[in-house]
């Protein structure tokens, strides 16, 4: 072993026993050798005399790299030497008289690498330079199986590396592939096909592996060679003989089937294709499929049959002649039973889209009425395929019941996988509704009578089919129980499934029952059955917590639908839920729920109860009794926990926080069932209960002021009470809002956010201002506490409307000014609401925003958003004219236009357009005017008017002073307006808007 071989072997070592420095030196030595001018000859000679496969592989890899990098710089002599050497290796394994070992006896990965080297040479030289490469190779095939195998490897590598469109190719590679295919078609393809035929005929019994390789090479080429060379009376019978006879190995039979599939899939005009498909007599394959189990051969036959059926369907769509279409229909009818069989029982080729094929077939039936007997039979088989495809694999059964990571992944995968099949089910249902409903009815009946856990997947699939059927039934049909619904729904509601303990089955059952509750709305005699489903061990009392939680949510939805029809059952429902309601007062349970994932917690039970007992159909006495029995113990527990927290000073007590949070969510959910009219007008006693509850829950903010989760939950409850209690909630708000803005530390953290985050918060701030002004709330800015901030607010809006980088923010600010002008500016001779505001609008806003800002060249009219902003600016001018009349017009034209050196005739035209009623014409003229002025001024005007130092006064200290002030309700809103991080206070901000919309008038 010389230094080169040692270096190569060391560089390939992955055992970890070689010193790292030694390995680095070895890699470096090999790399340096690659730069040698004689490396080509060194590698050619070394690859045939070494006994180490690592050295052979390195030499071949180096030769391939050498060709890629240095082919253009090689001399003709070097190219000839390379060509002869590589061909000698591929066809004999020796060079001259030196060869000490036979190269073709080496391992597969060495022969594959040699094939890649030869293909690289073909890439550069065929057919212009080395036109005889394939013909030369064919002359060596008589040397036996090893050379034939090598020839197949070269052709397969050519397909992988150059020709196949399964891999992305750039324009140059596509051109090279075309060049090589054209050369082969003109020169050698007939000889290669003949050689393939002879090899398979000769070696099919003695060398099945070689024949398999030959057929694989044949399959790859069929798509681009003359189909007549293969689809003929010689080749096709031989291929079918291999497929149908049981003697040859499965790999060889499968390779033959794959060749037939390639023939079937060959692109050609539909009439020629149909004639070829008819000549294949594919029915010979049907019995082979049915008589074999799951195997590699069956997978190939399944792909063949489905590909054949897909081509027939395509022909029937593309042919116009009814007679010829009849042929394709006959052939389809003949093959479809076998296709349906393989779809249900065999591993399908990933390239074949079952749904796409079946959807195409079903689409051909849409215009047929009635369906033929065979088509009805096929519809039933399609439904069987759908059911088999949407079944979970039993191997995941335990993982899905937990569910663990594997189970969650499989559930998500199946959820996505099923979508297309369920769409197909709806299509089938439209074509043959009676057949579809009968199939689903029988599937459900079969699943329900099964007495073993073995059919978990079958039951779940049957329920999923019934659920999907409900999606396609109209509301009217659902209510009247058309079709088989009058049989299906009672069967479903009364079902007792042996495998109901499994999570998948239980969830599918509950979802399906919920889907058909609209039927129960009109058929109230089934209400007891529905209640039993949700209240017994099939639903809320199911042992699996995931099922129980989902059942709680679905039960709440059912209550919403049935509502008043459930009044006679309220007492029974509350008794059934007593244990679940009691769990909300158990701290251990609450913590357990808090720690577990998912949003469907116990609060849904309370929402359902609230919907039930909050109805006016419930007597006042019973209503008060029910509500008190729930609120009293919950509030008592909150008071105890808060008292304990004060004594223990355990602000960070996870257990207490979790329990309190759960209780607040439960009370909040409970209150959703009570309307404002009921609690404030017809039954004020109920309102008193909620006020007392609010008073208790507000204490949470005092005891746990820095626990964000609790603050959010209490804030949500305050929102709910604004809706529920109306104006009577007002006395409770100062205390609530004071607590909500007391956390100044949180504001300091926000002030340190990144520039990007602050920009987003700033946009939220402007959005908030926009909401306030466009919802008739601008009067809040004029309150006594707010006026001190009015001037900086207006200056801020002016600056933003003129020069903010975000065009949409600028547009919002202009819209705010338009609304303020409408709200605050009266007709002449009427006292101003805001002294000085009208002058500011005429002298500052109009000039800076409506003229100077649009004269700037950064105002890009070609941008769609900028054009929208421009439209708002024109509207602002129209509003100012309507409010201020000649005063605005004179000032704007005489001062602003004069400063911009606007020609007199254009100024006069502007006045005419402004006084007219066509806002579109005004906009078009004003845009033309601005572009005209830009040419004159060359963009020299800029916005002005005191917009410079707007943010300087809003530093962190002033913000914190605002936050700590003891303001009234209006003051709180102003604080929210002026901190540029309203997003942090989003829910509170919305609360302010809600309050002012309800009570400011």
PDB file of C-alpha atoms in Angstrom, residues 437 450 715:
ATOM      1  CA  UNK A 437     -77.409   7.108   2.336  1.00  0.00           C
ATOM      2  CA  UNK A 450     -69.643  -5.616  16.153  1.00  0.00           C
ATOM      3  CA  UNK A 715     -60.767  42.453  32.375  1.00  0.00           C
TER       4      UNK A 715
END
